[in-house]
């Protein structure tokens, strides 16, 4: 195994003799995080980063490049979080950085139309089957918030159906059974969300068409639409069963409701055209984020031109943003999509990710650890339970205590996994075959130590 961290003792670890945990020095991280906790709630700017569900202290990053992240103590990690999705070309891709340098010379924010918005819009419209027009915002949360308003504005109905374990950002109406961040903190629903607001949020178990049918039957003419992660990444990694997406397409059509794919995570990740291109099911509206910003804050929503015509100033549904369409963010997005649209990109991502998860599955089997997992293109995930897992209820059977120990063991071996048992993992074009091999070896080590 190639020692991924600074500790040379790692290379002597062999699968047959589980190594005692290599030491990981994180003094500086601990100091910074201790100070951060006095400055910001929980010491972080977003909850899952705080490592609450895996235990231990979060690692404070210093810099990122390619497949790697370095912490403030100088440890290097092979990174499978990729800034939670955007880093699909690898962190700080030289072409993205060069384009940003050039754009920076022209200023950081215009607050006026710029041609870069046209360029990114053209790329998105050409790539994503449902998108005929698009509106740029600054985050996935904003995109989902706006799309919700648009669903209601267009249909004149107020209720929406979401699925247990799916996350659509932190807008009030979506904070019901909302997956990883909320689930791992044990917050059933967030305080501060008015009951009247979530009363219109109907939830169904993922992969259960029957429940959706029932909800439509019980709320005739009241449901604006159905929103879902077409592949779930915020309740661990859960794939749609054959017929599920198609069934939702039919049910929404039959009931005069809209189908919305939240592709903030899957967009440009599980194929260039997202889940809708991969599965051949076209929703009415789509939300995007993460990859389309290439590491800068961008979200977007788009879809049928007749629906998008409702959005101000073309139509009456108000939605705005001071920094929306920001030239730096557009630049990073454009360059990232250009890199991704080159031939062979998704084949490569598919191959390495499958090799990774197959290797991890074999390592778990070797150690006799219950495991189920899978991958699609550059997205993967696993649960420490026998599986199969088709919904969030089944996902909760996973051994989260063991996951916490696995997470720590992987950190000690220089591999950075998402600090939650209910988050998908991400590979990038920068992950080399050697990185994948080293990761599988580290998993084997840790699994054997946990068996
Ligand atoms: C990350 C994510 C969001 C929220 O995006 P932010 O940019 O974090 O606000 C919404 N939906 C899905 C599916 C996501 O993965």
Tab-separated table of C-alpha atoms in Angstrom, residues 7-254:
chain	number	residue	atom	x	y	z
A	7	UNK	CA	3.506	7.999	8.361
A	8	UNK	CA	5.954	5.525	6.774
A	9	UNK	CA	4.907	2.765	9.193
A	10	UNK	CA	1.753	2.421	7.138
A	11	UNK	CA	3.464	0.657	4.294
A	12	UNK	CA	4.178	-2.367	6.448
A	13	UNK	CA	0.494	-3.011	7.067
A	14	UNK	CA	-0.611	-6.227	5.395
A	15	UNK	CA	-4.078	-7.674	4.968
A	16	UNK	CA	-3.284	-10.796	6.986
A	17	UNK	CA	-2.003	-8.903	9.995
A	18	UNK	CA	-4.250	-5.971	10.777
A	19	UNK	CA	-2.087	-3.055	11.742
A	20	UNK	CA	-2.652	-1.369	15.045
A	21	UNK	CA	-4.027	2.059	14.292
A	22	UNK	CA	-1.318	4.274	12.837
A	23	UNK	CA	-1.065	7.531	14.703
A	24	UNK	CA	-2.468	10.667	13.197
A	25	UNK	CA	-1.207	13.949	14.545
A	26	UNK	CA	-3.867	16.633	14.358
A	27	UNK	CA	-2.780	19.113	17.015
A	28	UNK	CA	-3.256	22.167	14.838
A	29	UNK	CA	-6.693	20.985	13.670
A	30	UNK	CA	-7.717	20.562	17.301
A	31	UNK	CA	-6.529	24.054	18.229
A	32	UNK	CA	-8.329	25.677	15.330
A	33	UNK	CA	-11.527	23.743	15.932
A	34	UNK	CA	-11.477	24.585	19.645
A	35	UNK	CA	-11.294	28.268	18.759
A	36	UNK	CA	-13.922	27.854	16.031
A	37	UNK	CA	-16.392	26.488	18.557
A	38	UNK	CA	-16.278	29.779	20.440
A	39	UNK	CA	-16.825	31.737	17.232
A	40	UNK	CA	-19.388	29.788	15.220
A	41	UNK	CA	-22.201	27.458	16.310
A	42	UNK	CA	-20.637	24.012	16.585
A	43	UNK	CA	-17.422	25.435	15.147
A	44	UNK	CA	-18.551	24.992	11.550
A	45	UNK	CA	-20.369	26.706	8.707
A	46	UNK	CA	-22.387	23.573	7.848
A	47	UNK	CA	-23.369	20.853	10.357
A	48	UNK	CA	-22.136	17.538	8.873
A	49	UNK	CA	-18.581	18.891	8.800
A	50	UNK	CA	-18.430	18.786	12.598
A	51	UNK	CA	-17.945	14.971	12.706
A	52	UNK	CA	-20.754	14.645	15.285
A	53	UNK	CA	-22.007	11.384	13.864
A	54	UNK	CA	-18.606	9.697	13.557
A	55	UNK	CA	-17.058	11.007	16.741
A	56	UNK	CA	-13.700	12.665	17.162
A	57	UNK	CA	-12.574	16.048	15.962
A	58	UNK	CA	-13.029	17.384	12.465
A	59	UNK	CA	-9.950	17.757	10.319
A	60	UNK	CA	-9.232	21.348	9.369
A	61	UNK	CA	-8.186	21.571	5.736
A	62	UNK	CA	-5.341	23.730	4.511
A	63	UNK	CA	-5.410	23.092	0.759
A	64	UNK	CA	-6.730	20.723	-1.889
A	65	UNK	CA	-5.319	19.558	-5.205
A	66	UNK	CA	-6.344	16.759	-7.549
A	67	UNK	CA	-7.546	13.758	-5.542
A	68	UNK	CA	-5.988	15.009	-2.316
A	69	UNK	CA	-6.637	17.234	0.636
A	70	UNK	CA	-3.973	18.383	3.091
A	71	UNK	CA	-4.838	19.332	6.626
A	72	UNK	CA	-3.279	22.093	8.695
A	73	UNK	CA	-0.960	19.541	10.343
A	74	UNK	CA	0.448	18.512	6.985
A	75	UNK	CA	-1.346	15.152	6.692
A	76	UNK	CA	-2.470	14.194	3.209
A	77	UNK	CA	-5.735	12.392	2.524
A	78	UNK	CA	-7.164	10.763	-0.572
A	79	UNK	CA	-10.425	12.673	-0.692
A	80	UNK	CA	-13.767	10.996	-1.462
A	81	UNK	CA	-15.884	13.981	-0.469
A	82	UNK	CA	-14.656	16.351	-3.168
A	83	UNK	CA	-16.145	19.388	-1.421
A	84	UNK	CA	-19.411	17.376	-1.308
A	85	UNK	CA	-19.537	16.968	-5.057
A	86	UNK	CA	-18.161	19.873	-7.068
A	87	UNK	CA	-14.602	18.516	-7.428
A	88	UNK	CA	-15.435	15.949	-10.128
A	89	UNK	CA	-12.460	17.006	-12.282
A	90	UNK	CA	-10.225	16.881	-9.235
A	91	UNK	CA	-9.628	19.750	-6.847
A	92	UNK	CA	-8.100	22.944	-8.234
A	93	UNK	CA	-7.949	21.681	-11.804
A	94	UNK	CA	-5.249	23.759	-13.530
A	95	UNK	CA	-7.577	24.807	-16.375
A	96	UNK	CA	-10.273	25.917	-13.956
A	97	UNK	CA	-7.742	27.845	-11.905
A	98	UNK	CA	-6.281	29.493	-15.047
A	99	UNK	CA	-9.744	30.497	-16.279
A	100	UNK	CA	-10.538	31.937	-12.850
A	101	UNK	CA	-7.324	33.974	-12.829
A	102	UNK	CA	-8.316	35.491	-16.173
A	103	UNK	CA	-11.875	36.199	-15.080
A	104	UNK	CA	-10.652	37.729	-11.837
A	105	UNK	CA	-8.839	40.427	-13.800
A	106	UNK	CA	-12.213	41.653	-15.064
A	107	UNK	CA	-13.708	41.936	-11.600
A	108	UNK	CA	-15.411	39.770	-9.016
A	109	UNK	CA	-19.049	40.723	-9.413
A	110	UNK	CA	-21.091	42.643	-11.984
A	111	UNK	CA	-24.705	42.636	-10.815
A	112	UNK	CA	-25.515	43.074	-14.498
A	113	UNK	CA	-25.898	40.644	-17.383
A	114	UNK	CA	-22.675	39.001	-18.565
A	115	UNK	CA	-22.041	36.761	-21.534
A	116	UNK	CA	-20.682	34.025	-19.272
A	117	UNK	CA	-24.239	33.362	-18.091
A	118	UNK	CA	-25.254	32.658	-21.698
A	119	UNK	CA	-22.330	30.284	-22.094
A	120	UNK	CA	-23.088	28.247	-18.993
A	121	UNK	CA	-26.825	28.280	-19.782
A	122	UNK	CA	-26.132	26.942	-23.290
A	123	UNK	CA	-23.994	24.149	-21.865
A	124	UNK	CA	-26.617	23.187	-19.289
A	125	UNK	CA	-29.494	23.312	-21.788
A	126	UNK	CA	-27.560	21.190	-24.287
A	127	UNK	CA	-26.689	18.619	-21.640
A	128	UNK	CA	-29.763	18.166	-19.462
A	129	UNK	CA	-32.796	16.757	-21.330
A	130	UNK	CA	-35.517	18.525	-19.298
A	131	UNK	CA	-33.878	21.933	-19.331
A	132	UNK	CA	-35.081	24.336	-22.029
A	133	UNK	CA	-34.429	27.434	-19.918
A	134	UNK	CA	-32.448	27.923	-16.755
A	135	UNK	CA	-32.138	30.413	-13.865
A	136	UNK	CA	-28.863	30.629	-11.952
A	137	UNK	CA	-28.808	31.030	-8.179
A	138	UNK	CA	-26.073	30.611	-5.560
A	139	UNK	CA	-26.702	27.250	-3.940
A	140	UNK	CA	-28.646	24.025	-4.196
A	141	UNK	CA	-30.865	25.170	-1.342
A	142	UNK	CA	-31.834	28.293	-3.238
A	143	UNK	CA	-32.527	26.281	-6.383
A	144	UNK	CA	-34.842	23.914	-4.486
A	145	UNK	CA	-36.583	26.772	-2.673
A	146	UNK	CA	-37.272	28.511	-5.959
A	147	UNK	CA	-38.392	25.381	-7.758
A	148	UNK	CA	-40.892	24.720	-4.995
A	149	UNK	CA	-42.391	28.175	-5.449
A	150	UNK	CA	-42.440	27.605	-9.196
A	151	UNK	CA	-44.216	24.236	-8.841
A	152	UNK	CA	-46.936	25.947	-6.852
A	153	UNK	CA	-47.102	29.028	-9.036
A	154	UNK	CA	-47.487	26.990	-12.202
A	155	UNK	CA	-50.062	24.496	-10.909
A	156	UNK	CA	-51.933	26.758	-8.507
A	157	UNK	CA	-51.646	23.953	-5.930
A	158	UNK	CA	-49.825	24.005	-2.601
A	159	UNK	CA	-48.903	20.480	-1.528
A	160	UNK	CA	-45.761	18.631	-2.593
A	161	UNK	CA	-44.589	15.066	-2.205
A	162	UNK	CA	-41.035	14.350	-1.117
A	163	UNK	CA	-39.380	11.100	-0.067
A	164	UNK	CA	-38.046	10.030	3.318
A	165	UNK	CA	-34.295	10.516	3.428
A	166	UNK	CA	-34.124	12.869	0.443
A	167	UNK	CA	-32.496	16.247	1.097
A	168	UNK	CA	-33.482	19.299	-0.872
A	169	UNK	CA	-31.617	21.978	1.016
A	170	UNK	CA	-32.678	23.642	4.225
A	171	UNK	CA	-35.786	25.568	3.177
A	172	UNK	CA	-38.617	25.205	5.718
A	173	UNK	CA	-40.895	23.113	3.624
A	174	UNK	CA	-38.267	20.487	2.862
A	175	UNK	CA	-37.098	19.936	6.438
A	176	UNK	CA	-39.204	16.861	6.888
A	177	UNK	CA	-37.465	13.474	6.911
A	178	UNK	CA	-34.555	15.191	5.209
A	179	UNK	CA	-31.701	12.710	5.270
A	180	UNK	CA	-28.141	12.765	6.460
A	181	UNK	CA	-27.503	16.126	8.107
A	182	UNK	CA	-30.782	16.088	9.954
A	183	UNK	CA	-30.842	12.340	10.529
A	184	UNK	CA	-27.375	11.978	11.960
A	185	UNK	CA	-27.953	14.893	14.321
A	186	UNK	CA	-31.118	13.180	15.491
A	187	UNK	CA	-33.284	16.203	14.782
A	188	UNK	CA	-36.673	14.813	13.739
A	189	UNK	CA	-37.677	18.140	12.247
A	190	UNK	CA	-36.025	21.436	12.927
A	191	UNK	CA	-37.469	23.798	15.505
A	192	UNK	CA	-38.348	27.085	13.911
A	193	UNK	CA	-40.108	25.454	10.997
A	194	UNK	CA	-43.788	26.440	11.271
A	195	UNK	CA	-46.121	23.477	11.349
A	196	UNK	CA	-48.362	25.259	8.873
A	197	UNK	CA	-45.504	25.269	6.361
A	198	UNK	CA	-44.689	21.577	6.517
A	199	UNK	CA	-48.359	20.612	6.633
A	200	UNK	CA	-48.231	20.807	2.861
A	201	UNK	CA	-45.225	18.497	2.642
A	202	UNK	CA	-46.339	14.928	2.103
A	203	UNK	CA	-43.718	12.202	2.461
A	204	UNK	CA	-43.482	8.724	1.036
A	205	UNK	CA	-40.873	5.981	1.378
A	206	UNK	CA	-38.356	6.034	-1.485
A	207	UNK	CA	-38.974	3.421	-4.184
A	208	UNK	CA	-42.615	3.018	-3.115
A	209	UNK	CA	-44.964	3.984	-5.963
A	210	UNK	CA	-47.946	2.639	-4.075
A	211	UNK	CA	-47.558	5.304	-1.336
A	212	UNK	CA	-47.350	8.039	-3.946
A	213	UNK	CA	-50.480	6.720	-5.625
A	214	UNK	CA	-52.208	6.785	-2.245
A	215	UNK	CA	-51.138	10.373	-1.555
A	216	UNK	CA	-52.507	11.505	-4.903
A	217	UNK	CA	-55.762	9.651	-4.207
A	218	UNK	CA	-56.105	11.222	-0.751
A	219	UNK	CA	-55.320	14.763	-1.920
A	220	UNK	CA	-57.138	15.116	-5.245
A	221	UNK	CA	-56.255	18.253	-7.182
A	222	UNK	CA	-54.070	19.572	-4.359
A	223	UNK	CA	-50.604	18.243	-5.157
A	224	UNK	CA	-48.350	20.578	-7.151
A	225	UNK	CA	-45.721	17.958	-7.766
A	226	UNK	CA	-43.244	15.349	-6.700
A	227	UNK	CA	-39.611	16.167	-5.975
A	228	UNK	CA	-36.896	13.594	-5.458
A	229	UNK	CA	-33.235	12.766	-5.690
A	230	UNK	CA	-33.308	10.442	-8.735
A	231	UNK	CA	-30.436	8.594	-7.064
A	232	UNK	CA	-30.353	9.269	-3.337
A	233	UNK	CA	-27.065	10.505	-1.938
A	234	UNK	CA	-28.245	12.118	1.281
A	235	UNK	CA	-29.473	8.946	2.980
A	236	UNK	CA	-26.429	6.963	1.998
A	237	UNK	CA	-26.426	5.757	-1.596
A	238	UNK	CA	-29.817	4.425	-2.712
A	239	UNK	CA	-30.691	3.743	-6.331
A	240	UNK	CA	-34.141	3.880	-7.907
A	241	UNK	CA	-35.591	0.442	-8.523
A	242	UNK	CA	-36.495	-0.328	-12.143
A	243	UNK	CA	-39.792	1.352	-12.953
A	244	UNK	CA	-39.767	3.781	-10.019
A	245	UNK	CA	-38.783	6.912	-11.947
A	246	UNK	CA	-40.975	5.882	-14.890
A	247	UNK	CA	-43.880	5.281	-12.504
A	248	UNK	CA	-43.497	8.734	-10.973
A	249	UNK	CA	-43.447	10.242	-14.443
A	250	UNK	CA	-46.782	8.568	-15.239
A	251	UNK	CA	-48.414	9.315	-11.888
A	252	UNK	CA	-47.535	13.000	-12.003
A	253	UNK	CA	-48.821	13.288	-15.573
A	254	UNK	CA	-52.071	11.525	-14.718
